[in-house]
PDB file of C-alpha atoms in Angstrom:
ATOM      1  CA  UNK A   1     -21.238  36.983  22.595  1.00  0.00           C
ATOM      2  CA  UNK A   2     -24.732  37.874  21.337  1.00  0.00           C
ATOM      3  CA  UNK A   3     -26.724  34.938  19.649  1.00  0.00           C
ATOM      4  CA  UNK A   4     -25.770  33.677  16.756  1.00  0.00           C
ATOM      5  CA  UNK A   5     -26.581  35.532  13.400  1.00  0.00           C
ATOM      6  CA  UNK A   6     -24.754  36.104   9.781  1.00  0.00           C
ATOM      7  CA  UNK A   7     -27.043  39.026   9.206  1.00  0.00           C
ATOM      8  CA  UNK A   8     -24.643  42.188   8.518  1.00  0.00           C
ATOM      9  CA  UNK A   9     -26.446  45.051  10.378  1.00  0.00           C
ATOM     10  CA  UNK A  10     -26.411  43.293  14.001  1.00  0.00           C
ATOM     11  CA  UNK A  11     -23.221  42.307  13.261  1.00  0.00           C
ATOM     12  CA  UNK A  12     -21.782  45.467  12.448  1.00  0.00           C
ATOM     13  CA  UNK A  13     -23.710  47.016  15.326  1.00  0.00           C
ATOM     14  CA  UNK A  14     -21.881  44.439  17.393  1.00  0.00           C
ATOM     15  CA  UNK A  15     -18.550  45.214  15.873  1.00  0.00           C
ATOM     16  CA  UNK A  16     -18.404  49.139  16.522  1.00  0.00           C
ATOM     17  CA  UNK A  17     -19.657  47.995  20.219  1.00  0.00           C
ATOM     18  CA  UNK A  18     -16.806  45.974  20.759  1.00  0.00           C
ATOM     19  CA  UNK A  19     -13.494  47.718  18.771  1.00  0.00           C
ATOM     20  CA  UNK A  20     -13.049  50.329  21.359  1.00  0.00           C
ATOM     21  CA  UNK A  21     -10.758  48.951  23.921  1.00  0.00           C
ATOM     22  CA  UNK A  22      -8.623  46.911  21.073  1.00  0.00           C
ATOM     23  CA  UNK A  23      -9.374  49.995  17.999  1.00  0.00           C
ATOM     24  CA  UNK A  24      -5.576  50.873  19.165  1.00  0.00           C
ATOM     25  CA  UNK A  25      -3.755  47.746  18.796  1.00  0.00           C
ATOM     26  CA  UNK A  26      -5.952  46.576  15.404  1.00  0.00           C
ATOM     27  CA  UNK A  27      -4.981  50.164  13.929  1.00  0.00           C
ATOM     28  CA  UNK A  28      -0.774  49.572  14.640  1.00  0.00           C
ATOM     29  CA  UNK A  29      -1.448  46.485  13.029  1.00  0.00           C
ATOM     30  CA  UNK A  30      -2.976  47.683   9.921  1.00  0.00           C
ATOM     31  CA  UNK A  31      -0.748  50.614   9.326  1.00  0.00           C
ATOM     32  CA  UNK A  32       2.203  48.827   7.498  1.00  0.00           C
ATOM     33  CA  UNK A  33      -0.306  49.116   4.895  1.00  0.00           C
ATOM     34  CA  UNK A  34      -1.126  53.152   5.018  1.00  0.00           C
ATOM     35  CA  UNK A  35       2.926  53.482   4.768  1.00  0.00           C
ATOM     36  CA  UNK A  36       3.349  51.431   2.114  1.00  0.00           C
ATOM     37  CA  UNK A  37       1.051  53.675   0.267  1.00  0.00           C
ATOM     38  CA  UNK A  38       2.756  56.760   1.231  1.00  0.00           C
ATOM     39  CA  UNK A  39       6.232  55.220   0.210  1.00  0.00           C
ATOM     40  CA  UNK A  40       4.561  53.964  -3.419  1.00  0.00           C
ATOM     41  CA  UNK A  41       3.457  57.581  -3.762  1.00  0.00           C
ATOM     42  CA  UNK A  42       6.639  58.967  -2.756  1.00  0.00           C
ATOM     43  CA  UNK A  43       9.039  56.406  -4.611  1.00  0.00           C
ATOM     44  CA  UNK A  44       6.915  54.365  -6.904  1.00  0.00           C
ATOM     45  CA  UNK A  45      10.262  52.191  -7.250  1.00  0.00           C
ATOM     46  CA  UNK A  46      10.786  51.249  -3.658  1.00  0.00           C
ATOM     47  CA  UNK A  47       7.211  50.853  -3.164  1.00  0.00           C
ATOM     48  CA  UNK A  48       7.142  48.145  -6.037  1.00  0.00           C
ATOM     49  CA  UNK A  49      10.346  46.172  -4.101  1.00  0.00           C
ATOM     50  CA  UNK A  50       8.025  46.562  -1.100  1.00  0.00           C
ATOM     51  CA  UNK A  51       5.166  45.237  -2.415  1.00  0.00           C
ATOM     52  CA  UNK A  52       5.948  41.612  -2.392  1.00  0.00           C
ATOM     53  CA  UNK A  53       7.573  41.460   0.674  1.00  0.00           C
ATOM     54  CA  UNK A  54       4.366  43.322   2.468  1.00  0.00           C
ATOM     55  CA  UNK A  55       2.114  40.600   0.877  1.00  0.00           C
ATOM     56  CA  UNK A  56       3.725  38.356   3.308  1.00  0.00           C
ATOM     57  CA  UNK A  57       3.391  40.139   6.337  1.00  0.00           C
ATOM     58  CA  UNK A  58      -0.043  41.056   5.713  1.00  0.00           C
ATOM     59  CA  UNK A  59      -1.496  37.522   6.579  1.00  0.00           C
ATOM     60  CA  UNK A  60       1.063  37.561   9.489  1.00  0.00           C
ATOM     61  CA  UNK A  61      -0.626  40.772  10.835  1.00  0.00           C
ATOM     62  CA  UNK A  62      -3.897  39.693  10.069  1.00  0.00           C
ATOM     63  CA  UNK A  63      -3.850  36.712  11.675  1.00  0.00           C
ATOM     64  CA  UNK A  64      -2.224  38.454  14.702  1.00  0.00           C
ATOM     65  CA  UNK A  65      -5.466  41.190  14.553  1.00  0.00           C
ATOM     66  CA  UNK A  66      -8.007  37.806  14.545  1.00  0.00           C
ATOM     67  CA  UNK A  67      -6.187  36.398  17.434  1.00  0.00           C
ATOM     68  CA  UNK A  68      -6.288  39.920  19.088  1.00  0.00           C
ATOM     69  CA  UNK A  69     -10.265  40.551  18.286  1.00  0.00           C
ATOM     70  CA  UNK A  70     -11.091  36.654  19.455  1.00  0.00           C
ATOM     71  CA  UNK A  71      -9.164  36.864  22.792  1.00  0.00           C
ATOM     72  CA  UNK A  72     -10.814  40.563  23.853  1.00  0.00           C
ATOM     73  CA  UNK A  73     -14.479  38.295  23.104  1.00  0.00           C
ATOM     74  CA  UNK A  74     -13.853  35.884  25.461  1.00  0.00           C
ATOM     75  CA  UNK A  75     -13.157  38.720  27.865  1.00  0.00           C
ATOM     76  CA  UNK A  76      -9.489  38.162  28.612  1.00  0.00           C
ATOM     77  CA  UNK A  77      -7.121  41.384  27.844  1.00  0.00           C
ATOM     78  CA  UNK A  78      -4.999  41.067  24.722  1.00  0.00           C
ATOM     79  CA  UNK A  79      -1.340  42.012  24.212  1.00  0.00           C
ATOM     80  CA  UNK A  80      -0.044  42.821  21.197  1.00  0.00           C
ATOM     81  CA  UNK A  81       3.022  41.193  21.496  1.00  0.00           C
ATOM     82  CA  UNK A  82       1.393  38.038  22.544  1.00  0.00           C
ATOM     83  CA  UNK A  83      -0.979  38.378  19.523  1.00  0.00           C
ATOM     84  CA  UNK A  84       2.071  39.054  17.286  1.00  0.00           C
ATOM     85  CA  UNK A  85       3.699  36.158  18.684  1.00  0.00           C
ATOM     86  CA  UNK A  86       1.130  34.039  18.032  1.00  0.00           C
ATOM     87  CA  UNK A  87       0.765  35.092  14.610  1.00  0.00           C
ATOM     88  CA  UNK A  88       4.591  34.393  13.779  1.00  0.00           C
ATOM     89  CA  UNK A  89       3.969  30.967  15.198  1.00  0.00           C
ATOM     90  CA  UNK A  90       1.511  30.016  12.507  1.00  0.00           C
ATOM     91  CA  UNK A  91       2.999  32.253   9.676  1.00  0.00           C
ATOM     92  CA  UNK A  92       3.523  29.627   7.050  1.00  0.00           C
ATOM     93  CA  UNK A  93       0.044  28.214   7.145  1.00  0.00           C
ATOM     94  CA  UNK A  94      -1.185  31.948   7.115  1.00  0.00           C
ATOM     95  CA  UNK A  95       0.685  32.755   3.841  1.00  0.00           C
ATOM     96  CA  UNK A  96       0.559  29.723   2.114  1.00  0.00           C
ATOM     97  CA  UNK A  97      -3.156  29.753   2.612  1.00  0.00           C
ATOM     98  CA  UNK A  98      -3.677  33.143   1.791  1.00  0.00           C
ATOM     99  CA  UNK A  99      -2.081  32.420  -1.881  1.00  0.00           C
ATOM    100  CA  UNK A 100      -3.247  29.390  -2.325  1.00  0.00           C
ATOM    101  CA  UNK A 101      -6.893  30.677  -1.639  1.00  0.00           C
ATOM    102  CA  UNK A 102      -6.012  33.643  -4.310  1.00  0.00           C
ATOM    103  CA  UNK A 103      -5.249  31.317  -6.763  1.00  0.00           C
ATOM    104  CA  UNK A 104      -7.819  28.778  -6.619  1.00  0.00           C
ATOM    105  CA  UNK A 105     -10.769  31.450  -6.393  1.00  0.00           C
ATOM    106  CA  UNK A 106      -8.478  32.970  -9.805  1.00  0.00           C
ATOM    107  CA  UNK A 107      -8.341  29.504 -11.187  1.00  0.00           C
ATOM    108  CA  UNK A 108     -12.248  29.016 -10.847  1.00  0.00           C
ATOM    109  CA  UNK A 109     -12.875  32.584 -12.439  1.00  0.00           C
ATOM    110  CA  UNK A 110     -10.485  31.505 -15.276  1.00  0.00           C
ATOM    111  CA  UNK A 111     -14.206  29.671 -16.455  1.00  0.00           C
ATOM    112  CA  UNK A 112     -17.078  32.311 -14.987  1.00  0.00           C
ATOM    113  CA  UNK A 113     -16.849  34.731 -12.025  1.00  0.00           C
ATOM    114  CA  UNK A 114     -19.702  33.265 -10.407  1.00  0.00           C
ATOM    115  CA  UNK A 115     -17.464  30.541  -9.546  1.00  0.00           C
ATOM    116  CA  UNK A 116     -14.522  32.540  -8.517  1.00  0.00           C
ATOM    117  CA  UNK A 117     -16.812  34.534  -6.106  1.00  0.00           C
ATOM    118  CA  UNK A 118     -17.852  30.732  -4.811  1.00  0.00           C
ATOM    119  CA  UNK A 119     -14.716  29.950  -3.986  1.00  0.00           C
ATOM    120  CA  UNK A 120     -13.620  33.059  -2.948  1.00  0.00           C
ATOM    121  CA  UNK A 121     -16.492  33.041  -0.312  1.00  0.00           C
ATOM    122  CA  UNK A 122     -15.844  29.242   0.480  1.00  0.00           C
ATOM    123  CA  UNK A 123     -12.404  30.285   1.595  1.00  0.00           C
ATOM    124  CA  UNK A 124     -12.947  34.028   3.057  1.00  0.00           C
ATOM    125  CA  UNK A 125     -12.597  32.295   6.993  1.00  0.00           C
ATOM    126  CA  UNK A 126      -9.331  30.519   6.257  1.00  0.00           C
ATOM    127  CA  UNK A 127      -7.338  32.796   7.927  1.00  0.00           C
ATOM    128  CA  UNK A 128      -9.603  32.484  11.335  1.00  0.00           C
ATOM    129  CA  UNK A 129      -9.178  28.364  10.957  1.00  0.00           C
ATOM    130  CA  UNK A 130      -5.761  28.871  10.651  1.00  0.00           C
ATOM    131  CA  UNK A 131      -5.608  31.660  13.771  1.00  0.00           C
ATOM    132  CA  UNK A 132      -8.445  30.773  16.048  1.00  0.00           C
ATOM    133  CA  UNK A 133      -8.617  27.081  15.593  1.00  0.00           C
ATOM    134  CA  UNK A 134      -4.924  26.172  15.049  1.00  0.00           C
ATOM    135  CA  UNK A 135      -5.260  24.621  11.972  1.00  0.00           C
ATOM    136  CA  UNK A 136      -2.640  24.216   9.204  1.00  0.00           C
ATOM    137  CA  UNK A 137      -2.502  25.519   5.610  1.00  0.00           C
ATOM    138  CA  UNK A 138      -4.753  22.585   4.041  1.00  0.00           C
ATOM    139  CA  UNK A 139      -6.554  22.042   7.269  1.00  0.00           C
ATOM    140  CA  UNK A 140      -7.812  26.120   7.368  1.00  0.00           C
ATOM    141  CA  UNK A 141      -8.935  25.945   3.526  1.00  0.00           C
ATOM    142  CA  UNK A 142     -10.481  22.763   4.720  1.00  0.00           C
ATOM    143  CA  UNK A 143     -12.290  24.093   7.779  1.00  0.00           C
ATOM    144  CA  UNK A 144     -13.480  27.148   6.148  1.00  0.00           C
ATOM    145  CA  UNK A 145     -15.279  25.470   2.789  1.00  0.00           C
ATOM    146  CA  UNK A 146     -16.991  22.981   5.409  1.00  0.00           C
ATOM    147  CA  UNK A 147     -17.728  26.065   7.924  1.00  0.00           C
ATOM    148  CA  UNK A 148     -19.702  28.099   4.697  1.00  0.00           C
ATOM    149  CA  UNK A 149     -21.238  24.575   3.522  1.00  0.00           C
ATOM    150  CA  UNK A 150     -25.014  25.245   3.346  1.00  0.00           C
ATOM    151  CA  UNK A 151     -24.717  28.837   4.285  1.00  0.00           C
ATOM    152  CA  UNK A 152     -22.699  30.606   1.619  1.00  0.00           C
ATOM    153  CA  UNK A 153     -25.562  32.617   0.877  1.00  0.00           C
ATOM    154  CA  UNK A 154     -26.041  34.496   4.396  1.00  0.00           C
ATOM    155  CA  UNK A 155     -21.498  34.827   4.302  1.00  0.00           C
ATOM    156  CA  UNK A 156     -21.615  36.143   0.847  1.00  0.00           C
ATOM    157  CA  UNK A 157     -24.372  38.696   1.885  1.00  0.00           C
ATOM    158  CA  UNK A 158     -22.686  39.518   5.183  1.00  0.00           C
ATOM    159  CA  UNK A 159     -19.081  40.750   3.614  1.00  0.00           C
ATOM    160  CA  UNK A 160     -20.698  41.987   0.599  1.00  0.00           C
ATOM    161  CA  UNK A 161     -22.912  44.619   2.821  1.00  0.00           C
ATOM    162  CA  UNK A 162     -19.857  44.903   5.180  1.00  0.00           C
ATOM    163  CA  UNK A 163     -17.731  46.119   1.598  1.00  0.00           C
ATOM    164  CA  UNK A 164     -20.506  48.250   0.442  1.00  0.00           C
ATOM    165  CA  UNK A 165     -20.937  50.001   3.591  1.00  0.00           C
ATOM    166  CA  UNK A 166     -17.014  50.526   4.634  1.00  0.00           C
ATOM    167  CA  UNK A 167     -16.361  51.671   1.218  1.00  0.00           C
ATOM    168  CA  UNK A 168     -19.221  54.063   0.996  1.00  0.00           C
ATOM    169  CA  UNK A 169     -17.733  55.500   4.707  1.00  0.00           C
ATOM    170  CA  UNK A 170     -14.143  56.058   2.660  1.00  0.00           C
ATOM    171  CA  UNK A 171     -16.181  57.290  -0.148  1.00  0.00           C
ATOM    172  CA  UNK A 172     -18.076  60.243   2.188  1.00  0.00           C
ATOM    173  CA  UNK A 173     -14.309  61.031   3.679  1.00  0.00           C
ATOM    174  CA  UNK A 174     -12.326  61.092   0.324  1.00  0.00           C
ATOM    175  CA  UNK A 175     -15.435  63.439  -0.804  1.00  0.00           C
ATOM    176  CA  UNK A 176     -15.906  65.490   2.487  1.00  0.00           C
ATOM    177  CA  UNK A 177     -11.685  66.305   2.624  1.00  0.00           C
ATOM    178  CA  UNK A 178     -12.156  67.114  -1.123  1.00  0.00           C
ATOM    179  CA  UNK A 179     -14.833  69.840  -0.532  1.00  0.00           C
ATOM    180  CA  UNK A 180     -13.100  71.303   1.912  1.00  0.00           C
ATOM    181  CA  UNK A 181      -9.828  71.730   0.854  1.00  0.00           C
ATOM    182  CA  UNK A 182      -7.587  71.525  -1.594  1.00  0.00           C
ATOM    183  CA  UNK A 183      -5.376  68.367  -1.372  1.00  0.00           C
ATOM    184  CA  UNK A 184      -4.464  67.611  -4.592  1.00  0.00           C
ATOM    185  CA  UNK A 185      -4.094  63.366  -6.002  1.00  0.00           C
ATOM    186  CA  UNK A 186      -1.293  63.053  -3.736  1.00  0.00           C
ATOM    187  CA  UNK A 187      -3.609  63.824  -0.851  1.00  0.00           C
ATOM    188  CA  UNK A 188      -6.749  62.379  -2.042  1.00  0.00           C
ATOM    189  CA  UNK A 189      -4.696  59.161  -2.709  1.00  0.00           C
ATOM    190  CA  UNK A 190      -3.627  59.383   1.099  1.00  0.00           C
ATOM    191  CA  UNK A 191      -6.761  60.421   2.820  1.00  0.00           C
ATOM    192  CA  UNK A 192      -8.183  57.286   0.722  1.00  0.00           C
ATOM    193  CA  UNK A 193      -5.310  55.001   2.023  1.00  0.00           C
ATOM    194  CA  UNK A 194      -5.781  56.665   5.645  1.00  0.00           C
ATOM    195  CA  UNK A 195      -9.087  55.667   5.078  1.00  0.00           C
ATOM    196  CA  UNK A 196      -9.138  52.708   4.389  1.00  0.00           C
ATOM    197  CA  UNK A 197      -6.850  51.658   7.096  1.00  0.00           C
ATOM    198  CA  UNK A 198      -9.131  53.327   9.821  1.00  0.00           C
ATOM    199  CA  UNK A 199     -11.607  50.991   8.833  1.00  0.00           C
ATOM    200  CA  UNK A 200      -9.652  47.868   9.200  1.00  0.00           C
ATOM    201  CA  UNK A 201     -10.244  47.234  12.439  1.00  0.00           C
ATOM    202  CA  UNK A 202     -13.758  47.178  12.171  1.00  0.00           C
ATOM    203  CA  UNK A 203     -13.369  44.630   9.247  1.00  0.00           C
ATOM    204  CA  UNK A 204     -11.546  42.199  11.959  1.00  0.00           C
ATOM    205  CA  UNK A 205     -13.964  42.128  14.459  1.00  0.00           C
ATOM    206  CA  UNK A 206     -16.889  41.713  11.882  1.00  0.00           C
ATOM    207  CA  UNK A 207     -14.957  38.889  10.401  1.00  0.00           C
ATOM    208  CA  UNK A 208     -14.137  37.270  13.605  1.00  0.00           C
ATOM    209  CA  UNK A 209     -17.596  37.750  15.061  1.00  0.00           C
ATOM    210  CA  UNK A 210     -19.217  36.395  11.979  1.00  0.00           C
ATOM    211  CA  UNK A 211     -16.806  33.164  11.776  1.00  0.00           C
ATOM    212  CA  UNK A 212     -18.135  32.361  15.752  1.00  0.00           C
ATOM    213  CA  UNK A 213     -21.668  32.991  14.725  1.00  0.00           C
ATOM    214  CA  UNK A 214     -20.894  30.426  12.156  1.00  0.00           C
ATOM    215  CA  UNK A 215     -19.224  28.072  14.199  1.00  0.00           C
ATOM    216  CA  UNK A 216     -22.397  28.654  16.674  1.00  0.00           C
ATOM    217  CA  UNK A 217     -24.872  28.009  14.212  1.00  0.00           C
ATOM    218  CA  UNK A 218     -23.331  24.455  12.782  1.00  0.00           C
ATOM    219  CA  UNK A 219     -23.336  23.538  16.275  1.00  0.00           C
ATOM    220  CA  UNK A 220     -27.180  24.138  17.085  1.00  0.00           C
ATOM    221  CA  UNK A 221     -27.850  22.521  14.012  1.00  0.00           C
ATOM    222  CA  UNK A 222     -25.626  19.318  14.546  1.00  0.00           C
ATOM    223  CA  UNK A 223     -27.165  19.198  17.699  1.00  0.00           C
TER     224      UNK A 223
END
Protein backbone atom coordinates (compact mmCIF):
# COMPACT_ATOMS: atom_id res chain seq x y z
CA UNK A 1 0.00 0.00 0.00
CA UNK A 2 0.86 3.65 -0.72
CA UNK A 3 1.74 5.84 2.42
CA UNK A 4 -0.57 6.60 4.66
CA UNK A 5 -3.15 9.46 3.97
CA UNK A 6 -7.09 10.20 4.80
CA UNK A 7 -7.09 12.75 2.05
CA UNK A 8 -10.03 11.66 -0.48
CA UNK A 9 -8.50 12.40 -3.94
CA UNK A 10 -5.28 10.01 -3.50
CA UNK A 11 -7.41 7.76 -2.05
CA UNK A 12 -9.87 7.51 -4.62
CA UNK A 13 -7.10 7.57 -7.20
CA UNK A 14 -5.83 4.56 -5.31
CA UNK A 15 -9.18 2.89 -5.24
CA UNK A 16 -10.04 2.92 -9.13
CA UNK A 17 -6.20 1.60 -9.40
CA UNK A 18 -6.85 -1.27 -7.43
CA UNK A 19 -10.85 -2.52 -8.12
CA UNK A 20 -10.03 -4.04 -11.39
CA UNK A 21 -9.06 -7.55 -10.75
CA UNK A 22 -11.78 -7.87 -7.70
CA UNK A 23 -14.59 -5.05 -9.63
CA UNK A 24 -16.26 -8.66 -10.51
CA UNK A 25 -16.62 -10.31 -7.30
CA UNK A 26 -17.45 -6.73 -5.26
CA UNK A 27 -20.26 -6.16 -8.05
CA UNK A 28 -22.05 -10.02 -7.36
CA UNK A 29 -21.85 -8.95 -3.98
CA UNK A 30 -23.62 -5.75 -4.20
CA UNK A 31 -26.32 -6.79 -6.56
CA UNK A 32 -28.85 -8.32 -4.01
CA UNK A 33 -29.38 -4.75 -3.63
CA UNK A 34 -30.08 -3.63 -7.53
CA UNK A 35 -32.78 -6.67 -7.40
CA UNK A 36 -34.34 -5.73 -4.55
CA UNK A 37 -35.05 -2.51 -6.24
CA UNK A 38 -36.34 -4.03 -9.31
CA UNK A 39 -38.66 -6.42 -7.22
CA UNK A 40 -39.95 -3.12 -4.98
CA UNK A 41 -40.70 -1.56 -8.35
CA UNK A 42 -42.29 -4.50 -9.71
CA UNK A 43 -44.27 -5.68 -6.48
CA UNK A 44 -44.05 -2.91 -3.98
CA UNK A 45 -45.60 -5.68 -1.53
CA UNK A 46 -42.96 -8.32 -1.80
CA UNK A 47 -40.35 -5.81 -1.91
CA UNK A 48 -41.57 -4.43 1.59
CA UNK A 49 -41.41 -8.39 3.07
CA UNK A 50 -37.94 -8.24 1.50
CA UNK A 51 -36.79 -5.36 2.93
CA UNK A 52 -36.08 -6.49 6.39
CA UNK A 53 -34.73 -9.60 5.65
CA UNK A 54 -32.10 -7.84 3.03
CA UNK A 55 -31.07 -5.47 5.91
CA UNK A 56 -29.51 -8.48 7.35
CA UNK A 57 -27.65 -9.75 4.63
CA UNK A 58 -26.36 -6.52 3.68
CA UNK A 59 -23.73 -6.33 6.58
CA UNK A 60 -23.11 -10.08 5.80
CA UNK A 61 -22.14 -9.09 2.18
CA UNK A 62 -20.42 -6.17 3.17
CA UNK A 63 -18.31 -7.54 5.43
CA UNK A 64 -17.60 -10.38 2.93
CA UNK A 65 -16.65 -7.34 0.12
CA UNK A 66 -14.07 -5.76 3.08
CA UNK A 67 -12.57 -9.09 3.59
CA UNK A 68 -12.41 -9.51 -0.27
CA UNK A 69 -10.84 -5.77 -0.94
CA UNK A 70 -8.24 -6.32 2.25
CA UNK A 71 -6.99 -9.79 1.10
CA UNK A 72 -6.40 -8.59 -2.87
CA UNK A 73 -4.06 -5.53 -0.81
CA UNK A 74 -1.92 -7.73 0.72
CA UNK A 75 -1.46 -9.32 -2.68
CA UNK A 76 -2.91 -12.76 -2.09
CA UNK A 77 -5.91 -13.77 -4.65
CA UNK A 78 -9.38 -13.68 -3.12
CA UNK A 79 -12.23 -16.18 -3.51
CA UNK A 80 -15.49 -15.35 -3.15
CA UNK A 81 -16.57 -18.19 -1.45
CA UNK A 82 -13.82 -17.92 1.01
CA UNK A 83 -14.75 -14.21 1.50
CA UNK A 84 -18.43 -15.25 1.88
CA UNK A 85 -17.44 -17.76 4.27
CA UNK A 86 -15.72 -15.61 6.25
CA UNK A 87 -18.37 -13.17 6.37
CA UNK A 88 -21.03 -15.84 7.64
CA UNK A 89 -18.52 -16.63 10.33
CA UNK A 90 -18.75 -13.21 11.91
CA UNK A 91 -22.43 -12.45 10.88
CA UNK A 92 -23.85 -11.68 14.27
CA UNK A 93 -21.26 -9.14 15.26
CA UNK A 94 -21.74 -7.64 11.66
CA UNK A 95 -25.53 -7.11 12.16
CA UNK A 96 -25.76 -6.41 15.57
CA UNK A 97 -23.20 -3.72 15.05
CA UNK A 98 -24.57 -2.37 12.10
CA UNK A 99 -28.01 -1.60 14.14
CA UNK A 100 -26.67 -0.81 17.03
CA UNK A 101 -24.41 1.88 15.28
CA UNK A 102 -27.85 3.13 13.46
CA UNK A 103 -29.38 3.65 16.53
CA UNK A 104 -26.93 5.28 18.64
CA UNK A 105 -25.87 7.86 15.80
CA UNK A 106 -30.23 8.23 15.72
CA UNK A 107 -30.23 8.47 19.44
CA UNK A 108 -27.50 11.33 19.44
CA UNK A 109 -29.44 13.24 16.57
CA UNK A 110 -32.61 12.84 18.74
CA UNK A 111 -30.69 16.26 20.53
CA UNK A 112 -28.74 18.05 17.31
CA UNK A 113 -27.46 16.46 14.07
CA UNK A 114 -24.10 17.60 14.66
CA UNK A 115 -23.93 14.94 17.12
CA UNK A 116 -25.55 12.25 15.16
CA UNK A 117 -23.05 12.94 12.28
CA UNK A 118 -20.26 12.50 15.32
CA UNK A 119 -21.27 9.41 16.06
CA UNK A 120 -22.14 8.34 12.89
CA UNK A 121 -18.48 9.09 11.77
CA UNK A 122 -17.07 7.60 15.13
CA UNK A 123 -18.62 4.34 14.08
CA UNK A 124 -18.41 4.41 10.03
CA UNK A 125 -15.16 1.60 10.37
CA UNK A 126 -17.08 -0.82 12.57
CA UNK A 127 -17.76 -3.09 10.05
CA UNK A 128 -13.80 -3.31 9.01
CA UNK A 129 -13.01 -3.98 13.04
CA UNK A 130 -15.43 -6.47 12.96
CA UNK A 131 -14.11 -8.04 9.32
CA UNK A 132 -10.46 -7.23 9.14
CA UNK A 133 -9.51 -7.32 12.74
CA UNK A 134 -11.82 -10.07 14.10
CA UNK A 135 -13.40 -8.21 16.55
CA UNK A 136 -16.87 -8.74 18.09
CA UNK A 137 -20.02 -6.57 18.08
CA UNK A 138 -18.91 -4.24 21.16
CA UNK A 139 -15.28 -4.77 20.43
CA UNK A 140 -15.76 -3.27 16.46
CA UNK A 141 -17.88 -0.15 17.81
CA UNK A 142 -15.06 -0.04 20.26
CA UNK A 143 -12.15 -0.20 17.83
CA UNK A 144 -13.62 2.11 15.41
CA UNK A 145 -14.50 5.29 17.95
CA UNK A 146 -10.75 4.79 19.26
CA UNK A 147 -9.44 4.32 15.46
CA UNK A 148 -11.30 8.06 14.45
CA UNK A 149 -10.13 9.51 18.02
CA UNK A 150 -8.23 12.72 17.12
CA UNK A 151 -8.86 12.41 13.46
CA UNK A 152 -12.59 12.60 12.87
CA UNK A 153 -12.08 15.59 10.98
CA UNK A 154 -9.79 14.16 8.00
CA UNK A 155 -12.67 10.63 8.12
CA UNK A 156 -15.57 12.92 8.03
CA UNK A 157 -13.98 14.86 5.04
CA UNK A 158 -12.81 11.69 3.31
CA UNK A 159 -16.50 9.89 3.00
CA UNK A 160 -18.16 13.12 2.70
CA UNK A 161 -16.04 13.94 -0.70
CA UNK A 162 -16.20 10.15 -1.49
CA UNK A 163 -20.50 10.71 -1.25
CA UNK A 164 -20.39 13.89 -3.10
CA UNK A 165 -18.36 12.63 -5.84
CA UNK A 166 -20.09 8.95 -6.33
CA UNK A 167 -23.37 10.58 -6.21
CA UNK A 168 -22.59 13.32 -8.63
CA UNK A 169 -21.19 10.15 -11.09
CA UNK A 170 -25.02 8.55 -10.61
CA UNK A 171 -26.27 11.99 -11.01
CA UNK A 172 -24.36 12.53 -14.73
CA UNK A 173 -25.75 8.75 -15.63
CA UNK A 174 -29.43 9.14 -14.40
CA UNK A 175 -29.16 12.60 -16.50
CA UNK A 176 -27.10 11.32 -19.56
CA UNK A 177 -29.77 7.98 -20.00
CA UNK A 178 -32.51 10.66 -19.55
CA UNK A 179 -31.35 12.82 -22.54
CA UNK A 180 -31.05 10.20 -24.58
CA UNK A 181 -33.91 8.26 -24.34
CA UNK A 182 -36.98 7.87 -23.13
CA UNK A 183 -37.13 5.55 -20.05
CA UNK A 184 -39.80 6.60 -18.18
CA UNK A 185 -39.71 6.57 -13.69
CA UNK A 186 -39.60 2.96 -13.91
CA UNK A 187 -36.34 3.22 -15.80
CA UNK A 188 -34.90 6.24 -14.32
CA UNK A 189 -35.58 4.56 -10.90
CA UNK A 190 -33.48 1.50 -12.29
CA UNK A 191 -30.67 3.14 -14.11
CA UNK A 192 -30.38 5.09 -10.59
CA UNK A 193 -30.40 1.72 -8.63
CA UNK A 194 -27.97 0.20 -11.45
CA UNK A 195 -26.11 3.04 -10.61
CA UNK A 196 -25.65 3.09 -7.61
CA UNK A 197 -24.67 -0.47 -7.33
CA UNK A 198 -21.84 -0.01 -10.00
CA UNK A 199 -20.35 2.23 -7.70
CA UNK A 200 -20.25 0.04 -4.72
CA UNK A 201 -17.30 -1.47 -5.26
CA UNK A 202 -15.39 1.49 -5.43
CA UNK A 203 -16.97 2.55 -2.02
CA UNK A 204 -15.28 -0.82 -0.49
CA UNK A 205 -11.97 -0.36 -1.47
CA UNK A 206 -12.00 3.43 -0.48
CA UNK A 207 -13.34 2.37 2.84
CA UNK A 208 -10.95 -0.38 3.36
CA UNK A 209 -7.97 1.60 2.12
CA UNK A 210 -8.85 4.52 4.28
CA UNK A 211 -9.41 2.28 7.59
CA UNK A 212 -5.42 0.91 6.90
CA UNK A 213 -4.28 4.42 6.34
CA UNK A 214 -5.83 4.96 9.67
CA UNK A 215 -4.56 2.11 11.35
CA UNK A 216 -1.03 3.28 9.69
CA UNK A 217 -1.17 6.61 10.91
CA UNK A 218 -2.01 5.74 14.85
CA UNK A 219 0.86 3.58 14.55
CA UNK A 220 3.55 6.26 13.37
CA UNK A 221 2.20 8.38 15.86
CA UNK A 222 2.29 5.86 18.88
CA UNK A 223 5.57 5.23 17.81
Amino acid sequence: MQNATLSPIPLLRRSFELVGPIYWPLLILASPGFILAIVTELTPLLGDILRPAYGIVAPILGGAALWLVDQHLKRQAPLLGNSLNRAVSKAVPLVLSTLLAALLSCLASIFLIIPGIYVGVKLALTPCAIALENQGTTGGLRYSWNLVKGRWWGVFWALLVLGLILGFAGVLIVGFVIVVADVGDFGVRMVAAAAATAVMPIFWVYVVLLFRSLQRLKGQAAS
